mmCIF file of C-alpha atoms in Angstrom:
data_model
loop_
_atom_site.group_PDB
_atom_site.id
_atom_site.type_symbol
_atom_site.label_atom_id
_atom_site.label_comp_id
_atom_site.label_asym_id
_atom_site.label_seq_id
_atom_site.Cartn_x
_atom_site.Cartn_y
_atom_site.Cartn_z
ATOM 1 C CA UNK K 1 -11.265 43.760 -11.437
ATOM 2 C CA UNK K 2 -12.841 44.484 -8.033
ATOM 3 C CA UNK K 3 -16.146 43.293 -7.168
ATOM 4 C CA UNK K 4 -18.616 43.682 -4.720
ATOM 5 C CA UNK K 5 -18.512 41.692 -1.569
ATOM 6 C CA UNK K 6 -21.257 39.038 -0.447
ATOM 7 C CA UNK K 7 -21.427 39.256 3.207
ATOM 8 C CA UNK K 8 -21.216 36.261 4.690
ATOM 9 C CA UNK K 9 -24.281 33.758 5.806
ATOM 10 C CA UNK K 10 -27.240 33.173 3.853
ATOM 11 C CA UNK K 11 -30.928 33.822 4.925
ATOM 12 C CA UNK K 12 -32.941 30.656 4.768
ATOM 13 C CA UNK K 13 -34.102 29.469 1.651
ATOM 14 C CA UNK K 14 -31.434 30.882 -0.373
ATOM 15 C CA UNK K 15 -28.153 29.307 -2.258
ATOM 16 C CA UNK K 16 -25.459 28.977 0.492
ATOM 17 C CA UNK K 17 -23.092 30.751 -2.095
ATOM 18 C CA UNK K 18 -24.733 33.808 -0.738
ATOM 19 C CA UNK K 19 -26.654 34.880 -3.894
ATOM 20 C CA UNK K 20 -30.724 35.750 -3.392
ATOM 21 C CA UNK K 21 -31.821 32.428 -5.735
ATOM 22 C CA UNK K 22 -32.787 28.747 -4.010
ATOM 23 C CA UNK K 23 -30.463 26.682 -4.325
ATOM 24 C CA UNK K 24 -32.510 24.541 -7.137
ATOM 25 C CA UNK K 25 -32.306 27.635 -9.196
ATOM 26 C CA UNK K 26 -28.606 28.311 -8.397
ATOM 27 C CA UNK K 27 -25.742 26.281 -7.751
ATOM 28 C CA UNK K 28 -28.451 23.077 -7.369
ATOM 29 C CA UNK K 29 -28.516 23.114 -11.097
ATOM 30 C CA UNK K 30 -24.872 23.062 -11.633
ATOM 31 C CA UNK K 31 -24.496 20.439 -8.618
ATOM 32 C CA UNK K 32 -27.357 17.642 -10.231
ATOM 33 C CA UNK K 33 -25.346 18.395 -14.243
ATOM 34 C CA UNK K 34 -28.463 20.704 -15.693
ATOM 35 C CA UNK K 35 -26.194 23.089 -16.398
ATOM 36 C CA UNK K 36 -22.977 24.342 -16.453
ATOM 37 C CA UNK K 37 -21.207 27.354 -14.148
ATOM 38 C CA UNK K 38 -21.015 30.077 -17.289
ATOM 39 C CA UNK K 39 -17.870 32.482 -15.352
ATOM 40 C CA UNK K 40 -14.942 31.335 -12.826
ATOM 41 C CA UNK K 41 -17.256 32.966 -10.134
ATOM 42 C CA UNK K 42 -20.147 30.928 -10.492
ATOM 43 C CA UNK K 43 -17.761 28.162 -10.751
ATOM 44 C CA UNK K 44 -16.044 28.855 -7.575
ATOM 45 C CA UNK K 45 -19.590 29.830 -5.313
ATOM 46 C CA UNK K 46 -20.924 26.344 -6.860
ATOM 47 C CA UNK K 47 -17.397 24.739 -5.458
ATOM 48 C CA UNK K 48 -17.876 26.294 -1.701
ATOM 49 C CA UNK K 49 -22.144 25.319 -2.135
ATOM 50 C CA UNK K 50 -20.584 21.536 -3.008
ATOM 51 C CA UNK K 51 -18.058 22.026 0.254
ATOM 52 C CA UNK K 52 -21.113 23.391 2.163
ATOM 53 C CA UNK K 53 -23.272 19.858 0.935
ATOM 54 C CA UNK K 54 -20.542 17.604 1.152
ATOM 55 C CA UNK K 55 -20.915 16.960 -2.258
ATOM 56 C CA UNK K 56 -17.526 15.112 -2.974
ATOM 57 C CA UNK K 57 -18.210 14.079 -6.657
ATOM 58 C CA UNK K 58 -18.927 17.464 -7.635
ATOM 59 C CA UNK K 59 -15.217 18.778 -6.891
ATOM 60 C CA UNK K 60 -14.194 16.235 -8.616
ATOM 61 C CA UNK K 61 -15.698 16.726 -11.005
ATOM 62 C CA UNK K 62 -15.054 20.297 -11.360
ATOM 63 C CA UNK K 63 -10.859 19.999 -10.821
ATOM 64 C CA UNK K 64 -8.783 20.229 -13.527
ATOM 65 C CA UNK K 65 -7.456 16.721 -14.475
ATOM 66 C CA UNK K 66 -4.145 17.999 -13.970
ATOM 67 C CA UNK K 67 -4.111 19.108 -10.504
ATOM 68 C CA UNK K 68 -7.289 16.753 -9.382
ATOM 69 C CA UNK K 69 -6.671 14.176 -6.569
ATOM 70 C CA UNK K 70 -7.510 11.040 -6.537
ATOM 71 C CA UNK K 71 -10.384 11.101 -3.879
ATOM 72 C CA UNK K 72 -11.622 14.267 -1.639
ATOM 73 C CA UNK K 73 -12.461 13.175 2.196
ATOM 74 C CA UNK K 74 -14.039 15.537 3.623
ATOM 75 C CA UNK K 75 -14.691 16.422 7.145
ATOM 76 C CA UNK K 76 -18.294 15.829 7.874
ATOM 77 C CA UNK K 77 -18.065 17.842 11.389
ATOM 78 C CA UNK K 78 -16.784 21.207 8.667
ATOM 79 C CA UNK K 79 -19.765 23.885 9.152
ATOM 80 C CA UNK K 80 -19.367 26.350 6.523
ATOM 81 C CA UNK K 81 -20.768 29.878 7.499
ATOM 82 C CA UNK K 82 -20.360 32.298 4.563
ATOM 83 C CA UNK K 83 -19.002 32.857 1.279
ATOM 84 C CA UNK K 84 -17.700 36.648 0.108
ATOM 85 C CA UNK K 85 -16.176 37.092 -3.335
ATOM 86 C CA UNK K 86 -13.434 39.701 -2.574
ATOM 87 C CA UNK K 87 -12.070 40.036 -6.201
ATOM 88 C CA UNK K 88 -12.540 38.163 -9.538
ATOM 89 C CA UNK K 89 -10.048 38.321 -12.415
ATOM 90 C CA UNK K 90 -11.191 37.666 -15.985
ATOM 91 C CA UNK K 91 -13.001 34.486 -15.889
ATOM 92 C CA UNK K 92 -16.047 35.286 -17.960
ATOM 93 C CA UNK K 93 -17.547 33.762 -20.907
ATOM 94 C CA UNK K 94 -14.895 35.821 -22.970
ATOM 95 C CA UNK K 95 -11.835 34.066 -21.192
ATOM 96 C CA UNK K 96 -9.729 31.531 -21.130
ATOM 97 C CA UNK K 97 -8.237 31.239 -17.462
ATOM 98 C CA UNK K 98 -9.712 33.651 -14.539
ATOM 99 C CA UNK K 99 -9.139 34.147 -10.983
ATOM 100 C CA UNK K 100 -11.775 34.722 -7.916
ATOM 101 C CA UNK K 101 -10.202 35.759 -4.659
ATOM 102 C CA UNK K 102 -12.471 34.915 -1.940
ATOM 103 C CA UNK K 103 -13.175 34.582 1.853
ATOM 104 C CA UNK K 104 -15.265 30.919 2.677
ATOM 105 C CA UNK K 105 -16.013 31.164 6.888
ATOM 106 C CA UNK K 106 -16.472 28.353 9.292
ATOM 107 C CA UNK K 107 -17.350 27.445 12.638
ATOM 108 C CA UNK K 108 -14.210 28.535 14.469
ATOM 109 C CA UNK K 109 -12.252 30.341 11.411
ATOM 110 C CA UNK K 110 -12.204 31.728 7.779
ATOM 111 C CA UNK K 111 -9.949 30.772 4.111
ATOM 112 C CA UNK K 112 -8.960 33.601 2.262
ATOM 113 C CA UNK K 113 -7.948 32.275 -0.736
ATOM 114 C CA UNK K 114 -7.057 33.518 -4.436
ATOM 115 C CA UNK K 115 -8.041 30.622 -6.719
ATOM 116 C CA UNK K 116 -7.274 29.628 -10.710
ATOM 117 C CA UNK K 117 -9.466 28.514 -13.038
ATOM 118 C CA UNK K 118 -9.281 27.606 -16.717
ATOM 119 C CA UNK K 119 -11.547 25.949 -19.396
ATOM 120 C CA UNK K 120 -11.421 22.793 -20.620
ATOM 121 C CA UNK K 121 -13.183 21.431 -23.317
ATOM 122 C CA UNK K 122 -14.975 24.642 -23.026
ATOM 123 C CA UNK K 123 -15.767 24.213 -18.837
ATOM 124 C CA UNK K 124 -14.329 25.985 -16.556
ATOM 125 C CA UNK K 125 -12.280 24.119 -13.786
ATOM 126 C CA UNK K 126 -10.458 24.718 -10.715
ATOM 127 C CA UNK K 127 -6.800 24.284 -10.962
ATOM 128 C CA UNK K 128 -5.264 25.353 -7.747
ATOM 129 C CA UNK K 129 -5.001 28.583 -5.353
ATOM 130 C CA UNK K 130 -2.909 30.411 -3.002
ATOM 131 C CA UNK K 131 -3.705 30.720 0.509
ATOM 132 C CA UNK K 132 -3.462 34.968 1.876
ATOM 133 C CA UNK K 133 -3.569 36.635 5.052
#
């Protein structure tokens, strides 16, 4: 199901997921374990916020055990720019597996990417994702 794009960078003192909330109020509150991402999108703009933050044990924590690595080093010279959501599939409170197909920009380039999620033990995870063009 189509939805509608976020355009890239946030304006200061919002979420950088690219939703209108601070980031307390948004994916902060998924990030500190206050709550828990309710559809595969929410999941997946919390995922690119925890890129954005460098926030390691969050992906971790958020990867499906089966396709998880061991450790995440990430780059800390990576400047994330801008998240759109170019298409979600299922994924909502109603389903089990759901897939957001979205375009994270950096400094220099941009990952288009259509990712998989599923539940387990009722949370939705990341499991893996295809790289597009």
């Amino acid at each position: 199901m189509p939805r509608r794009s976020t355009r890239p960078t946030h304006p200061a003192g919002t979420c950088p997921c690219g939703l209108p909330e601070p980031y307390e109020a948004c994916c902060g509150r998924y990030h500190s374990g206050t709550a828990a991402a309710p559809t595969a999108e929410a999941l997946m703009r919390s995922r690119y916020c925890a890129f954005v933050r460098q926030d390691a044990a969050y992906l971790l924590r958020t990867w499906h055990p089966r396709t998880r690595p061991a450790s995440l080093d990430l780059d800390p010279g990576m400047r994330w720019t801008g998240l759109e959501i170019l298409a979600t599939g299922d994924g909502s409170a109603f389903h089990s597996v759901g897939t957001v197909t979205f375009r994270a920009s950096f400094r220099g380039g941009s990952l288009h990417e259509r990712s998989r999620f599923e539940r387990v033990d009722g949370a939705w995870v990341y499991v893996d994702g295809d790289f597009l063009e």
